[in-house]
mmCIF file of C-alpha atoms in Angstrom:
data_model
loop_
_atom_site.group_PDB
_atom_site.id
_atom_site.type_symbol
_atom_site.label_atom_id
_atom_site.label_comp_id
_atom_site.label_asym_id
_atom_site.label_seq_id
_atom_site.Cartn_x
_atom_site.Cartn_y
_atom_site.Cartn_z
ATOM 1 C CA UNK D 1 38.694 -142.966 -38.255
ATOM 2 C CA UNK D 2 36.059 -143.664 -36.077
ATOM 3 C CA UNK D 3 34.586 -141.340 -33.863
ATOM 4 C CA UNK D 4 32.517 -141.743 -30.631
ATOM 5 C CA UNK D 5 28.658 -141.298 -30.962
ATOM 6 C CA UNK D 6 27.314 -138.043 -30.059
ATOM 7 C CA UNK D 7 24.207 -139.480 -27.777
ATOM 8 C CA UNK D 8 26.157 -141.950 -25.943
ATOM 9 C CA UNK D 9 29.118 -140.796 -23.469
ATOM 10 C CA UNK D 10 32.133 -142.888 -24.004
ATOM 11 C CA UNK D 11 32.088 -144.094 -20.311
ATOM 12 C CA UNK D 12 28.915 -146.355 -20.894
ATOM 13 C CA UNK D 13 30.743 -148.753 -23.044
ATOM 14 C CA UNK D 14 33.671 -149.581 -20.365
ATOM 15 C CA UNK D 15 31.551 -151.834 -18.394
ATOM 16 C CA UNK D 16 31.289 -154.455 -21.299
ATOM 17 C CA UNK D 17 35.540 -154.539 -21.991
ATOM 18 C CA UNK D 18 37.085 -156.971 -20.830
ATOM 19 C CA UNK D 19 39.841 -156.479 -18.044
ATOM 20 C CA UNK D 20 42.812 -158.748 -18.371
ATOM 21 C CA UNK D 21 46.209 -156.673 -18.099
ATOM 22 C CA UNK D 22 47.137 -154.593 -20.952
ATOM 23 C CA UNK D 23 49.472 -155.262 -23.942
ATOM 24 C CA UNK D 24 52.951 -153.125 -23.206
ATOM 25 C CA UNK D 25 52.568 -151.559 -26.509
ATOM 26 C CA UNK D 26 49.157 -150.417 -26.027
ATOM 27 C CA UNK D 27 49.709 -148.909 -22.510
ATOM 28 C CA UNK D 28 52.648 -146.911 -23.704
ATOM 29 C CA UNK D 29 50.073 -145.474 -26.673
ATOM 30 C CA UNK D 30 47.692 -144.295 -24.136
ATOM 31 C CA UNK D 31 50.680 -143.061 -21.483
ATOM 32 C CA UNK D 32 51.781 -140.999 -24.380
ATOM 33 C CA UNK D 33 48.262 -139.722 -24.814
ATOM 34 C CA UNK D 34 48.086 -138.729 -21.303
ATOM 35 C CA UNK D 35 51.537 -136.821 -21.443
ATOM 36 C CA UNK D 36 50.558 -135.121 -24.960
ATOM 37 C CA UNK D 37 46.717 -134.032 -24.021
ATOM 38 C CA UNK D 38 47.477 -131.162 -21.707
ATOM 39 C CA UNK D 39 49.631 -129.461 -24.728
ATOM 40 C CA UNK D 40 47.530 -130.001 -27.245
ATOM 41 C CA UNK D 41 44.608 -128.876 -24.622
ATOM 42 C CA UNK D 42 46.806 -125.705 -24.211
ATOM 43 C CA UNK D 43 47.751 -125.459 -27.997
ATOM 44 C CA UNK D 44 43.802 -125.301 -28.686
ATOM 45 C CA UNK D 45 42.482 -122.355 -26.187
ATOM 46 C CA UNK D 46 43.565 -118.387 -25.648
ATOM 47 C CA UNK D 47 47.636 -118.595 -24.157
ATOM 48 C CA UNK D 48 46.096 -115.042 -22.462
ATOM 49 C CA UNK D 49 43.081 -116.596 -20.579
ATOM 50 C CA UNK D 50 43.349 -117.279 -16.919
ATOM 51 C CA UNK D 51 40.450 -119.733 -16.762
ATOM 52 C CA UNK D 52 41.735 -121.601 -20.062
ATOM 53 C CA UNK D 53 45.490 -122.018 -18.153
ATOM 54 C CA UNK D 54 43.633 -122.830 -14.849
ATOM 55 C CA UNK D 55 41.302 -125.877 -16.232
ATOM 56 C CA UNK D 56 44.715 -126.863 -18.408
ATOM 57 C CA UNK D 57 46.731 -127.911 -15.364
ATOM 58 C CA UNK D 58 43.522 -129.567 -13.943
ATOM 59 C CA UNK D 59 43.365 -131.297 -16.918
ATOM 60 C CA UNK D 60 46.795 -132.760 -15.737
ATOM 61 C CA UNK D 61 45.150 -134.684 -12.956
ATOM 62 C CA UNK D 62 42.502 -135.919 -15.116
ATOM 63 C CA UNK D 63 42.305 -140.500 -14.786
ATOM 64 C CA UNK D 64 43.262 -142.702 -17.625
ATOM 65 C CA UNK D 65 41.499 -145.725 -18.243
ATOM 66 C CA UNK D 66 43.631 -148.251 -19.973
ATOM 67 C CA UNK D 67 41.977 -150.612 -22.430
ATOM 68 C CA UNK D 68 42.722 -153.837 -24.608
ATOM 69 C CA UNK D 69 40.936 -152.449 -27.652
ATOM 70 C CA UNK D 70 43.539 -152.647 -30.725
ATOM 71 C CA UNK D 71 41.733 -150.277 -32.547
ATOM 72 C CA UNK D 72 43.918 -146.860 -32.391
ATOM 73 C CA UNK D 73 40.759 -144.660 -31.652
ATOM 74 C CA UNK D 74 40.086 -146.588 -27.874
ATOM 75 C CA UNK D 75 43.789 -145.840 -27.253
ATOM 76 C CA UNK D 76 43.840 -142.159 -28.254
ATOM 77 C CA UNK D 77 40.290 -140.656 -26.797
ATOM 78 C CA UNK D 78 42.632 -137.838 -25.709
ATOM 79 C CA UNK D 79 42.846 -137.155 -29.834
ATOM 80 C CA UNK D 80 39.481 -137.523 -30.315
ATOM 81 C CA UNK D 81 38.109 -135.372 -27.943
ATOM 82 C CA UNK D 82 40.334 -132.930 -28.871
ATOM 83 C CA UNK D 83 39.626 -133.187 -33.136
ATOM 84 C CA UNK D 84 35.454 -132.976 -31.472
ATOM 85 C CA UNK D 85 35.986 -129.147 -29.720
ATOM 86 C CA UNK D 86 37.856 -128.596 -32.989
ATOM 87 C CA UNK D 87 35.201 -129.753 -35.288
ATOM 88 C CA UNK D 88 32.816 -127.682 -33.439
ATOM 89 C CA UNK D 89 31.141 -130.869 -31.759
ATOM 90 C CA UNK D 90 28.760 -131.311 -29.125
ATOM 91 C CA UNK D 91 29.580 -129.726 -25.805
ATOM 92 C CA UNK D 92 27.759 -131.610 -23.472
ATOM 93 C CA UNK D 93 29.930 -134.865 -24.932
ATOM 94 C CA UNK D 94 33.362 -133.125 -24.730
ATOM 95 C CA UNK D 95 31.851 -132.274 -21.229
ATOM 96 C CA UNK D 96 31.238 -135.840 -20.136
ATOM 97 C CA UNK D 97 34.612 -137.385 -21.272
ATOM 98 C CA UNK D 98 36.952 -134.985 -20.350
ATOM 99 C CA UNK D 99 35.747 -132.975 -18.211
ATOM 100 C CA UNK D 100 36.420 -129.697 -19.705
ATOM 101 C CA UNK D 101 36.692 -128.400 -22.974
ATOM 102 C CA UNK D 102 33.270 -126.856 -24.162
ATOM 103 C CA UNK D 103 34.136 -123.788 -21.238
ATOM 104 C CA UNK D 104 37.285 -123.267 -23.148
ATOM 105 C CA UNK D 105 35.729 -122.600 -26.245
ATOM 106 C CA UNK D 106 33.157 -120.612 -25.019
ATOM 107 C CA UNK D 107 35.571 -118.134 -23.532
ATOM 108 C CA UNK D 108 37.505 -117.711 -26.335
ATOM 109 C CA UNK D 109 34.320 -116.973 -28.342
ATOM 110 C CA UNK D 110 33.644 -114.446 -25.940
ATOM 111 C CA UNK D 111 36.870 -113.241 -26.131
ATOM 112 C CA UNK D 112 36.053 -112.750 -29.760
ATOM 113 C CA UNK D 113 32.801 -111.412 -30.061
ATOM 114 C CA UNK D 114 34.220 -108.550 -27.665
ATOM 115 C CA UNK D 115 37.205 -107.321 -29.639
ATOM 116 C CA UNK D 116 34.458 -107.526 -32.250
ATOM 117 C CA UNK D 117 31.652 -105.647 -30.618
ATOM 118 C CA UNK D 118 34.955 -103.100 -30.039
ATOM 119 C CA UNK D 119 36.287 -102.279 -33.312
ATOM 120 C CA UNK D 120 32.606 -102.097 -34.637
ATOM 121 C CA UNK D 121 32.151 -99.559 -32.092
ATOM 122 C CA UNK D 122 35.001 -97.434 -32.827
ATOM 123 C CA UNK D 123 34.844 -97.639 -36.421
ATOM 124 C CA UNK D 124 30.894 -96.236 -36.274
ATOM 125 C CA UNK D 125 32.432 -93.032 -33.412
ATOM 126 C CA UNK D 126 34.950 -92.494 -35.794
ATOM 127 C CA UNK D 127 32.373 -92.485 -39.117
ATOM 128 C CA UNK D 128 30.208 -90.353 -37.268
ATOM 129 C CA UNK D 129 32.940 -87.173 -36.176
ATOM 130 C CA UNK D 130 33.536 -87.943 -39.942
ATOM 131 C CA UNK D 131 29.786 -87.054 -41.282
ATOM 132 C CA UNK D 132 29.616 -84.163 -38.254
ATOM 133 C CA UNK D 133 32.919 -82.719 -39.438
ATOM 134 C CA UNK D 134 31.938 -82.669 -43.740
ATOM 135 C CA UNK D 135 28.734 -81.305 -42.290
ATOM 136 C CA UNK D 136 29.729 -78.651 -40.190
ATOM 137 C CA UNK D 137 32.604 -77.630 -42.710
ATOM 138 C CA UNK D 138 30.093 -77.310 -45.374
ATOM 139 C CA UNK D 139 27.834 -74.883 -43.277
ATOM 140 C CA UNK D 140 30.868 -72.875 -42.619
ATOM 141 C CA UNK D 141 32.115 -72.816 -46.224
ATOM 142 C CA UNK D 142 28.593 -71.788 -47.572
ATOM 143 C CA UNK D 143 27.689 -69.344 -44.974
ATOM 144 C CA UNK D 144 31.235 -67.693 -46.058
ATOM 145 C CA UNK D 145 31.096 -67.955 -49.649
ATOM 146 C CA UNK D 146 27.400 -66.354 -49.094
ATOM 147 C CA UNK D 147 28.803 -63.576 -46.896
ATOM 148 C CA UNK D 148 32.307 -62.492 -49.732
ATOM 149 C CA UNK D 149 30.228 -62.852 -52.217
ATOM 150 C CA UNK D 150 27.361 -60.302 -50.750
ATOM 151 C CA UNK D 151 30.158 -57.925 -50.056
ATOM 152 C CA UNK D 152 32.151 -57.911 -53.247
ATOM 153 C CA UNK D 153 29.030 -57.875 -55.467
ATOM 154 C CA UNK D 154 27.071 -55.136 -53.974
ATOM 155 C CA UNK D 155 27.878 -53.064 -57.033
ATOM 156 C CA UNK D 156 26.914 -55.672 -59.703
ATOM 157 C CA UNK D 157 24.323 -53.459 -61.219
ATOM 158 C CA UNK D 158 27.323 -50.750 -61.873
ATOM 159 C CA UNK D 159 30.030 -53.201 -62.748
ATOM 160 C CA UNK D 160 30.494 -52.405 -67.112
ATOM 161 C CA UNK D 161 33.329 -50.943 -67.554
ATOM 162 C CA UNK D 162 34.782 -51.452 -64.346
ATOM 163 C CA UNK D 163 38.177 -52.726 -63.336
ATOM 164 C CA UNK D 164 38.788 -54.931 -60.684
ATOM 165 C CA UNK D 165 40.819 -52.325 -58.327
ATOM 166 C CA UNK D 166 37.793 -49.992 -58.845
ATOM 167 C CA UNK D 167 35.517 -53.075 -57.796
ATOM 168 C CA UNK D 168 37.705 -53.621 -54.870
ATOM 169 C CA UNK D 169 38.059 -49.719 -53.910
ATOM 170 C CA UNK D 170 33.966 -48.935 -53.861
ATOM 171 C CA UNK D 171 33.098 -51.886 -52.292
ATOM 172 C CA UNK D 172 33.398 -51.301 -48.640
ATOM 173 C CA UNK D 173 32.174 -47.964 -49.006
ATOM 174 C CA UNK D 174 28.826 -48.658 -51.124
ATOM 175 C CA UNK D 175 28.855 -51.487 -47.938
ATOM 176 C CA UNK D 176 28.441 -49.110 -45.459
ATOM 177 C CA UNK D 177 25.953 -46.614 -47.243
ATOM 178 C CA UNK D 178 23.702 -50.155 -47.332
ATOM 179 C CA UNK D 179 24.023 -50.504 -43.948
ATOM 180 C CA UNK D 180 22.669 -46.952 -42.900
ATOM 181 C CA UNK D 181 19.979 -47.778 -45.225
ATOM 182 C CA UNK D 182 19.518 -50.484 -43.688
ATOM 183 C CA UNK D 183 18.810 -48.950 -40.676
ATOM 184 C CA UNK D 184 16.845 -45.933 -41.804
ATOM 185 C CA UNK D 185 13.999 -48.475 -43.144
ATOM 186 C CA UNK D 186 14.569 -50.938 -40.802
ATOM 187 C CA UNK D 187 16.930 -50.782 -37.883
ATOM 188 C CA UNK D 188 15.264 -53.653 -35.339
ATOM 189 C CA UNK D 189 15.759 -56.328 -38.026
ATOM 190 C CA UNK D 190 19.065 -54.927 -39.363
ATOM 191 C CA UNK D 191 20.055 -54.836 -35.164
ATOM 192 C CA UNK D 192 19.178 -58.234 -34.872
ATOM 193 C CA UNK D 193 20.698 -60.000 -38.026
ATOM 194 C CA UNK D 194 24.357 -58.401 -36.952
ATOM 195 C CA UNK D 195 23.678 -59.667 -33.031
ATOM 196 C CA UNK D 196 22.874 -63.009 -34.703
ATOM 197 C CA UNK D 197 25.679 -63.569 -36.608
ATOM 198 C CA UNK D 198 27.887 -62.398 -33.462
ATOM 199 C CA UNK D 199 26.802 -64.215 -31.150
ATOM 200 C CA UNK D 200 26.750 -67.599 -33.877
ATOM 201 C CA UNK D 201 30.743 -66.818 -34.509
ATOM 202 C CA UNK D 202 31.091 -65.698 -30.489
ATOM 203 C CA UNK D 203 29.992 -69.333 -29.296
ATOM 204 C CA UNK D 204 31.843 -71.031 -32.207
ATOM 205 C CA UNK D 205 34.884 -69.100 -30.921
ATOM 206 C CA UNK D 206 34.032 -70.317 -27.647
ATOM 207 C CA UNK D 207 33.892 -73.760 -28.877
ATOM 208 C CA UNK D 208 37.233 -73.955 -30.341
ATOM 209 C CA UNK D 209 38.763 -72.188 -27.204
ATOM 210 C CA UNK D 210 37.298 -74.944 -24.948
ATOM 211 C CA UNK D 211 39.717 -77.275 -27.087
ATOM 212 C CA UNK D 212 37.470 -78.636 -29.795
ATOM 213 C CA UNK D 213 39.033 -78.746 -33.311
ATOM 214 C CA UNK D 214 37.754 -76.352 -35.625
ATOM 215 C CA UNK D 215 35.481 -78.214 -37.401
ATOM 216 C CA UNK D 216 34.280 -80.149 -34.510
ATOM 217 C CA UNK D 217 32.285 -77.771 -32.977
ATOM 218 C CA UNK D 218 28.344 -78.595 -31.583
ATOM 219 C CA UNK D 219 26.291 -76.857 -33.878
ATOM 220 C CA UNK D 220 23.311 -77.232 -31.711
ATOM 221 C CA UNK D 221 24.708 -75.065 -28.965
ATOM 222 C CA UNK D 222 25.892 -72.784 -31.520
ATOM 223 C CA UNK D 223 22.445 -72.021 -33.172
ATOM 224 C CA UNK D 224 20.952 -71.662 -29.594
ATOM 225 C CA UNK D 225 23.297 -68.499 -28.949
ATOM 226 C CA UNK D 226 22.614 -67.148 -32.720
ATOM 227 C CA UNK D 227 19.175 -67.274 -31.960
ATOM 228 C CA UNK D 228 19.118 -65.505 -28.843
ATOM 229 C CA UNK D 229 21.436 -63.266 -30.349
ATOM 230 C CA UNK D 230 19.096 -62.430 -32.811
ATOM 231 C CA UNK D 231 15.872 -62.616 -31.113
ATOM 232 C CA UNK D 232 16.520 -60.887 -28.122
ATOM 233 C CA UNK D 233 20.271 -58.958 -27.781
ATOM 234 C CA UNK D 234 19.772 -56.898 -31.290
ATOM 235 C CA UNK D 235 16.142 -55.622 -30.220
ATOM 236 C CA UNK D 236 16.826 -55.155 -26.876
ATOM 237 C CA UNK D 237 19.635 -53.597 -27.541
ATOM 238 C CA UNK D 238 17.995 -51.134 -29.905
ATOM 239 C CA UNK D 239 15.765 -49.541 -27.347
ATOM 240 C CA UNK D 240 18.116 -49.858 -24.423
ATOM 241 C CA UNK D 241 20.606 -47.572 -26.062
ATOM 242 C CA UNK D 242 17.856 -44.689 -26.752
ATOM 243 C CA UNK D 243 16.207 -45.437 -23.030
ATOM 244 C CA UNK D 244 19.502 -44.567 -22.427
ATOM 245 C CA UNK D 245 19.710 -41.453 -24.123
ATOM 246 C CA UNK D 246 16.669 -40.442 -22.327
ATOM 247 C CA UNK D 247 17.832 -41.497 -19.054
ATOM 248 C CA UNK D 248 21.027 -39.204 -19.571
ATOM 249 C CA UNK D 249 19.926 -36.283 -21.796
ATOM 250 C CA UNK D 250 22.801 -33.894 -20.723
ATOM 251 C CA UNK D 251 26.380 -33.145 -22.345
ATOM 252 C CA UNK D 252 28.582 -32.708 -19.285
ATOM 253 C CA UNK D 253 31.383 -34.461 -18.512
ATOM 254 C CA UNK D 254 30.275 -36.960 -16.082
ATOM 255 C CA UNK D 255 27.449 -38.450 -18.412
ATOM 256 C CA UNK D 256 29.943 -41.087 -20.193
ATOM 257 C CA UNK D 257 31.335 -42.130 -16.622
ATOM 258 C CA UNK D 258 27.331 -42.450 -15.348
ATOM 259 C CA UNK D 259 26.309 -43.801 -18.805
ATOM 260 C CA UNK D 260 28.880 -47.013 -18.358
ATOM 261 C CA UNK D 261 28.399 -47.230 -14.744
ATOM 262 C CA UNK D 262 24.654 -48.096 -15.351
ATOM 263 C CA UNK D 263 25.641 -49.827 -18.436
ATOM 264 C CA UNK D 264 27.839 -52.188 -16.170
ATOM 265 C CA UNK D 265 25.760 -52.943 -13.951
ATOM 266 C CA UNK D 266 22.181 -52.784 -14.386
ATOM 267 C CA UNK D 267 21.973 -53.473 -18.283
ATOM 268 C CA UNK D 268 25.018 -56.425 -17.521
ATOM 269 C CA UNK D 269 23.149 -58.059 -14.851
ATOM 270 C CA UNK D 270 19.376 -58.071 -16.293
ATOM 271 C CA UNK D 271 21.024 -58.962 -20.173
ATOM 272 C CA UNK D 272 23.616 -61.671 -19.111
ATOM 273 C CA UNK D 273 20.473 -63.304 -16.730
ATOM 274 C CA UNK D 274 18.482 -62.914 -19.706
ATOM 275 C CA UNK D 275 21.401 -65.267 -21.983
ATOM 276 C CA UNK D 276 22.249 -67.652 -19.326
ATOM 277 C CA UNK D 277 18.564 -68.417 -19.266
ATOM 278 C CA UNK D 278 17.043 -68.434 -22.417
ATOM 279 C CA UNK D 279 20.153 -70.364 -23.072
ATOM 280 C CA UNK D 280 19.611 -73.288 -20.568
ATOM 281 C CA UNK D 281 15.862 -72.901 -21.419
ATOM 282 C CA UNK D 282 16.593 -74.131 -25.168
ATOM 283 C CA UNK D 283 18.360 -76.960 -23.782
ATOM 284 C CA UNK D 284 15.733 -78.286 -21.724
ATOM 285 C CA UNK D 285 17.449 -78.062 -18.504
ATOM 286 C CA UNK D 286 15.175 -78.554 -15.431
ATOM 287 C CA UNK D 287 14.260 -75.038 -13.575
ATOM 288 C CA UNK D 288 15.726 -75.414 -10.503
ATOM 289 C CA UNK D 289 19.203 -76.615 -12.200
ATOM 290 C CA UNK D 290 18.752 -73.567 -14.502
ATOM 291 C CA UNK D 291 18.151 -71.634 -11.286
ATOM 292 C CA UNK D 292 21.035 -73.298 -9.155
ATOM 293 C CA UNK D 293 23.309 -72.601 -11.452
ATOM 294 C CA UNK D 294 22.152 -68.653 -12.255
ATOM 295 C CA UNK D 295 22.728 -67.767 -8.728
ATOM 296 C CA UNK D 296 26.792 -69.689 -8.697
ATOM 297 C CA UNK D 297 27.250 -67.699 -12.034
ATOM 298 C CA UNK D 298 25.621 -64.414 -11.428
ATOM 299 C CA UNK D 299 28.694 -62.510 -10.018
ATOM 300 C CA UNK D 300 30.990 -64.590 -11.883
ATOM 301 C CA UNK D 301 29.892 -63.172 -15.445
ATOM 302 C CA UNK D 302 29.351 -59.558 -14.234
ATOM 303 C CA UNK D 303 32.575 -59.367 -12.393
ATOM 304 C CA UNK D 304 34.011 -60.977 -16.054
ATOM 305 C CA UNK D 305 32.508 -58.170 -17.583
ATOM 306 C CA UNK D 306 34.511 -55.361 -15.917
ATOM 307 C CA UNK D 307 37.688 -56.457 -17.552
ATOM 308 C CA UNK D 308 36.637 -55.661 -20.884
ATOM 309 C CA UNK D 309 32.587 -52.754 -20.859
ATOM 310 C CA UNK D 310 33.881 -50.558 -19.423
ATOM 311 C CA UNK D 311 36.981 -49.116 -21.934
ATOM 312 C CA UNK D 312 34.845 -50.184 -24.891
ATOM 313 C CA UNK D 313 32.110 -48.047 -23.541
ATOM 314 C CA UNK D 314 33.884 -45.049 -23.310
ATOM 315 C CA UNK D 315 34.522 -44.884 -26.758
ATOM 316 C CA UNK D 316 30.547 -46.440 -27.077
ATOM 317 C CA UNK D 317 28.879 -43.333 -25.307
ATOM 318 C CA UNK D 318 32.055 -40.988 -25.664
ATOM 319 C CA UNK D 319 32.710 -41.087 -29.588
ATOM 320 C CA UNK D 320 29.944 -43.494 -31.493
ATOM 321 C CA UNK D 321 26.880 -42.446 -32.682
ATOM 322 C CA UNK D 322 22.971 -43.767 -30.903
ATOM 323 C CA UNK D 323 22.476 -46.099 -34.306
ATOM 324 C CA UNK D 324 25.653 -46.992 -34.911
ATOM 325 C CA UNK D 325 26.822 -48.582 -31.524
ATOM 326 C CA UNK D 326 25.089 -51.806 -31.460
ATOM 327 C CA UNK D 327 27.582 -52.254 -34.669
ATOM 328 C CA UNK D 328 30.370 -51.414 -32.530
ATOM 329 C CA UNK D 329 29.325 -53.326 -29.405
ATOM 330 C CA UNK D 330 29.311 -56.682 -31.031
ATOM 331 C CA UNK D 331 32.340 -56.336 -32.834
ATOM 332 C CA UNK D 332 33.203 -56.462 -28.851
ATOM 333 C CA UNK D 333 30.861 -59.001 -28.795
ATOM 334 C CA UNK D 334 33.096 -61.556 -30.314
ATOM 335 C CA UNK D 335 35.056 -61.463 -27.390
ATOM 336 C CA UNK D 336 32.644 -61.099 -24.692
ATOM 337 C CA UNK D 337 30.402 -64.053 -26.525
ATOM 338 C CA UNK D 338 33.195 -66.206 -25.807
ATOM 339 C CA UNK D 339 33.467 -65.587 -22.476
ATOM 340 C CA UNK D 340 29.623 -65.699 -21.522
ATOM 341 C CA UNK D 341 29.224 -68.903 -23.744
ATOM 342 C CA UNK D 342 31.494 -70.458 -21.855
ATOM 343 C CA UNK D 343 29.781 -69.464 -18.420
ATOM 344 C CA UNK D 344 26.985 -71.517 -19.968
ATOM 345 C CA UNK D 345 28.102 -74.144 -21.146
ATOM 346 C CA UNK D 346 30.285 -75.557 -19.158
ATOM 347 C CA UNK D 347 28.363 -76.640 -16.130
ATOM 348 C CA UNK D 348 25.820 -78.238 -18.640
ATOM 349 C CA UNK D 349 28.708 -80.120 -20.171
ATOM 350 C CA UNK D 350 30.064 -81.236 -17.263
ATOM 351 C CA UNK D 351 26.560 -82.874 -16.096
ATOM 352 C CA UNK D 352 26.492 -84.681 -19.295
ATOM 353 C CA UNK D 353 29.567 -86.147 -19.306
ATOM 354 C CA UNK D 354 29.238 -87.153 -15.598
ATOM 355 C CA UNK D 355 25.737 -89.203 -16.770
ATOM 356 C CA UNK D 356 27.267 -91.158 -19.214
ATOM 357 C CA UNK D 357 30.190 -92.617 -16.967
ATOM 358 C CA UNK D 358 27.299 -95.227 -15.582
ATOM 359 C CA UNK D 359 26.365 -96.335 -18.680
ATOM 360 C CA UNK D 360 30.339 -96.906 -19.691
ATOM 361 C CA UNK D 361 30.725 -98.736 -16.738
ATOM 362 C CA UNK D 362 27.628 -101.255 -17.178
ATOM 363 C CA UNK D 363 28.767 -101.092 -20.682
ATOM 364 C CA UNK D 364 32.645 -102.516 -19.846
ATOM 365 C CA UNK D 365 31.039 -104.781 -17.317
ATOM 366 C CA UNK D 366 29.192 -106.373 -19.564
ATOM 367 C CA UNK D 367 31.545 -107.047 -22.304
ATOM 368 C CA UNK D 368 34.985 -107.845 -20.158
ATOM 369 C CA UNK D 369 33.212 -110.004 -17.083
ATOM 370 C CA UNK D 370 34.754 -110.042 -13.629
ATOM 371 C CA UNK D 371 37.333 -112.919 -13.149
ATOM 372 C CA UNK D 372 36.579 -115.463 -10.869
#
C-alpha cells in the first residue's frame, strides 16, 4: 500500500487535484472511513486517559475532504494516519493530517513510564528491607551464639569425664565465680560491658514495642544506645554507688529511703539528661533542637522513673552489696531503657518523617501531573 511521504504534509497536494463531483462509491467509502475513524482511534489510546477521551470527541468534528482518486490510500486517509501512529511514525505528520494522535501516544507512554518507575521503586524498597532484615538476623544470631557458647563452655578445660548433667549443673555457678573475679581484677571494665549489652538490648526492645518487626530494628540507633551504656553508664554508676555509700555511711533505718530519694532526684535527673544529650549528639541533631527537646522531656522522663525505680531501689540499697548493685540495676534497666530510649528517639523520628513529606509530594507530582 502506498504511504504518505514523511517530509511533506498531505494537505499540500490537495490544490493540484481536480474537484469534479466524486463518484458515489468513493463518497460512501470516505463517509464510512470518517464514521469508523473515531472508533479506531478510541481503541488505540488508553481507555482510562481523560485527555485521550476529550481529544477523541474532538476528532468527530474533523472535516473530511472528498477526492476523486480511485486509489484506496486516498480514500482511507484516516486509516493510513492511524497506522503511522501505530508504527511510531513522525508525530508532526500525524498532527498535520488528523490534528491529534501524537499527544495521545505521549500520554500513553507517560502512564506506562510512571507505572514502571513505581514498580521498580517498590522492588528496590523490598530488596533493601530484605537485606536489612538479613543483616540484623545475622547479627542477632552471631551475638546470641557467642554468648551462649561462652556461658556453656566455662568449664571446657575440665570436661574430661563429665556428663551433660554435670556441665549444665556447674555452668551457672562457675560463671558467677568468673564474674566476681572480673569485678575484683577490673571492676570498671566488667560493669561497662554489662551496661553496654543491657542498653543495646533495651533499645531493641523499645523498637519492638514501638511497632517495628523483630529483625527490622534500626542498627544505628541500637548502636548509639549501647555505646552510651558502655562508655558512660557502667563507669559513672561504679563511682556513683561508691559516692552514695560515702554520703550516707550510717546504718539506721532511714538510710535506705534517703538513698532512694537521692537516687531518684539528683542522680536520675543527671543521668537522664546525659543519656538524652549524648544520644542526640550522636544523631547529629542541632544543639538548639537538643536543648528544646530536653526541656520538654525532662520532667516526663523523671516522673516516669518514679513509677519503677523506688520499689527496685529498696532492694538495691537494702539488700544488694555495693559491688553487685550495678548487675541488679542493669537487670531492671532492660525495662527502663525501653522507656528512656522511646523518650529520646520519638521526636527525632517524627521530625525525620515530616522532613520526608515534601520530597514525596514533589515526586508524586512529577510522576502524575495534574489534569487540565
